[in-house]
Amino acid sequence: SLSWLIPVLISYLLGSISFSFILTKLLKGVDIREYGSGNAGATNTLRVLGKGPAAAVFLLDALKGMAAVGTGYLADHQNQILMMVCGIAAIIGHNWPVFLRFRGGKGIATTVGVTVLLVFYAALIAGVLAILFIVITRYVSLGSLIFTVMIPLVMLVLHFPYSLTLLTLLITAMAVWRHRQNIVNLIKGQERKI
Ligand code: G3P
């Protein structure tokens, strides 16, 4: 409905704020998208700026996802679907930011923020698994993929509402699409490790 338009638009704009781009510009004067994997995200910030800034980017990108969910909450306290749609809008903004000619990141930190607020136990279980995979294999992309694929699966098993589960499937689909080059690299054994 029309009352969704404003919170969803605000959420997209929030998501479009690329903290990896801002921090690498401020601290190093470069465009992060010209380095490493070319991705505007926390993982590539780790390659360009190091651990502290990467952690800050992860946190800020997660927070903007939470802020988007909060925007949906403000519009309608009861409507979890609207909150999830706002979260998805923030992830779309992160991946395709209007301020950066639609070349942004892969949406994982923002997804973490959205899912921790809306589907906490699914995020927790998927998160623990993802961290395990990252620690063992050193592939952040593999952990990211496992995280987003596990979320709807855990939601199904834990009997979350179907409508919410279906919506998170959209998050999974976007994440897989954004990681398509990572998937090719993983299969070829050419993916960057951290
Ligand atoms: O969240 C992004 C991560 O999964 C992969 O980033 O820079 O290695 O492509 P990158």
Tab-separated table of C-alpha atoms in Angstrom, residues 29-151:
chain	number	residue	atom	x	y	z
A	29	GLY	CA	41.523	8.706	-0.210
A	30	VAL	CA	40.706	5.827	-2.527
A	31	ASP	CA	37.628	4.163	-4.029
A	32	ILE	CA	37.395	0.735	-2.362
A	33	ARG	CA	35.844	-0.637	-5.545
A	34	GLU	CA	39.203	-0.351	-7.297
A	35	TYR	CA	40.930	-2.676	-4.798
A	36	GLY	CA	40.896	-6.338	-3.781
A	37	SER	CA	37.657	-7.984	-4.839
A	38	GLY	CA	36.255	-4.622	-5.962
A	39	ASN	CA	33.420	-5.036	-3.478
A	40	ALA	CA	32.179	-2.202	-1.263
A	41	GLY	CA	31.908	-4.172	1.967
A	42	ALA	CA	33.480	-5.046	5.304
A	43	THR	CA	35.594	-7.933	3.945
A	44	ASN	CA	37.225	-5.778	1.305
A	45	THR	CA	37.720	-3.025	3.905
A	46	LEU	CA	39.779	-5.588	5.838
A	47	ARG	CA	42.055	-5.927	2.777
A	48	VAL	CA	42.341	-2.187	2.156
A	49	LEU	CA	42.351	-0.707	5.701
A	50	GLY	CA	42.742	-3.568	8.207
A	51	LYS	CA	40.858	-5.077	11.132
A	52	GLY	CA	39.566	-2.061	13.108
A	53	PRO	CA	38.022	-0.222	10.174
A	54	ALA	CA	36.614	-3.517	8.814
A	55	ALA	CA	34.907	-4.199	12.154
A	56	ALA	CA	33.545	-0.643	12.170
A	57	VAL	CA	32.167	-1.064	8.638
A	58	PHE	CA	30.564	-4.382	9.557
A	59	LEU	CA	28.911	-2.818	12.608
A	60	LEU	CA	27.704	0.299	10.780
A	61	ASP	CA	26.372	-1.697	7.812
A	62	ALA	CA	24.537	-3.988	10.269
A	63	LEU	CA	23.189	-0.953	12.154
A	64	LYS	CA	21.726	0.590	9.006
A	65	GLY	CA	19.860	-2.691	8.422
A	66	MET	CA	18.533	-2.433	11.983
A	67	ALA	CA	17.594	1.209	11.419
A	68	ALA	CA	15.626	0.195	8.320
A	69	VAL	CA	13.709	-2.417	10.325
A	70	GLY	CA	13.110	0.331	12.908
A	71	THR	CA	11.688	2.540	10.176
A	72	GLY	CA	9.153	-0.167	9.359
A	73	TYR	CA	8.398	-0.536	13.065
A	74	LEU	CA	7.705	3.182	13.363
A	75	ALA	CA	5.312	3.035	10.412
A	76	ASP	CA	3.402	0.063	11.878
A	77	HIS	CA	4.357	-1.584	15.194
A	78	GLN	CA	2.442	-4.772	14.364
A	79	ASN	CA	3.599	-5.452	10.858
A	80	GLN	CA	6.581	-7.821	10.696
A	81	ILE	CA	6.180	-8.153	6.932
A	82	LEU	CA	6.626	-4.415	6.462
A	83	MET	CA	9.677	-4.495	8.760
A	84	MET	CA	11.173	-7.317	6.679
A	85	VAL	CA	10.399	-5.489	3.428
A	86	CYS	CA	12.177	-2.422	4.872
A	87	GLY	CA	15.149	-4.624	5.770
A	88	ILE	CA	15.203	-5.997	2.236
A	89	ALA	CA	15.048	-2.443	0.873
A	90	ALA	CA	18.151	-1.602	2.934
A	91	ILE	CA	19.982	-4.656	1.537
A	92	ILE	CA	18.988	-3.591	-1.990
A	93	GLY	CA	20.327	-0.110	-1.185
A	94	HIS	CA	23.582	-1.589	0.074
A	95	ASN	CA	24.022	-3.763	-3.019
A	96	TRP	CA	22.834	-1.170	-5.530
A	97	PRO	CA	23.362	2.250	-3.890
A	98	VAL	CA	21.843	5.243	-5.615
A	99	PHE	CA	24.797	7.381	-4.413
A	100	LEU	CA	27.446	5.139	-6.028
A	101	ARG	CA	25.996	4.571	-9.475
A	102	PHE	CA	24.412	1.347	-8.194
A	103	ARG	CA	27.753	-0.427	-7.614
A	104	GLY	CA	27.866	-1.387	-3.926
A	105	GLY	CA	28.373	-4.492	-1.813
A	106	LYS	CA	26.973	-7.962	-1.237
A	107	GLY	CA	24.644	-7.182	1.646
A	108	ILE	CA	25.802	-9.629	4.302
A	109	ALA	CA	26.499	-7.265	7.217
A	110	THR	CA	23.202	-5.504	6.513
A	111	THR	CA	21.445	-8.874	6.381
A	112	VAL	CA	22.954	-9.716	9.772
A	113	GLY	CA	21.463	-6.514	11.229
A	114	VAL	CA	18.040	-7.164	9.714
A	115	THR	CA	17.848	-10.826	10.705
A	116	VAL	CA	19.189	-10.334	14.246
A	117	LEU	CA	16.307	-7.949	14.897
A	118	LEU	CA	13.548	-9.837	13.094
A	119	VAL	CA	14.401	-13.545	13.252
A	120	PHE	CA	16.952	-13.710	16.059
A	121	TYR	CA	17.233	-17.476	16.585
A	122	ALA	CA	17.580	-18.173	12.868
A	123	ALA	CA	20.303	-15.502	12.667
A	124	LEU	CA	22.056	-16.935	15.715
A	125	ILE	CA	22.172	-20.525	14.435
A	126	ALA	CA	23.106	-19.488	10.869
A	127	GLY	CA	25.681	-17.056	12.285
A	128	VAL	CA	27.417	-19.621	14.464
A	129	LEU	CA	27.643	-22.007	11.487
A	130	ALA	CA	28.948	-19.262	9.190
A	131	ILE	CA	31.628	-18.178	11.666
A	132	LEU	CA	32.736	-21.801	12.074
A	133	PHE	CA	33.142	-22.142	8.297
A	134	ILE	CA	35.038	-18.864	8.035
A	135	VAL	CA	37.417	-19.768	10.865
A	136	ILE	CA	38.104	-23.225	9.397
A	137	THR	CA	38.310	-22.378	5.664
A	138	ARG	CA	39.339	-18.663	5.805
A	139	TYR	CA	36.791	-17.978	3.017
A	140	VAL	CA	34.489	-15.133	4.155
A	141	SER	CA	32.363	-15.566	1.027
A	142	LEU	CA	31.679	-19.209	1.882
A	143	GLY	CA	30.581	-18.208	5.375
A	144	SER	CA	28.372	-15.465	3.905
A	145	LEU	CA	26.712	-17.931	1.536
A	146	ILE	CA	26.150	-20.471	4.304
A	147	PHE	CA	24.678	-17.720	6.488
A	148	THR	CA	22.085	-16.575	3.963
A	149	VAL	CA	21.199	-20.084	2.777
A	150	MET	CA	20.765	-21.313	6.354
A	151	ILE	CA	18.441	-18.493	7.478
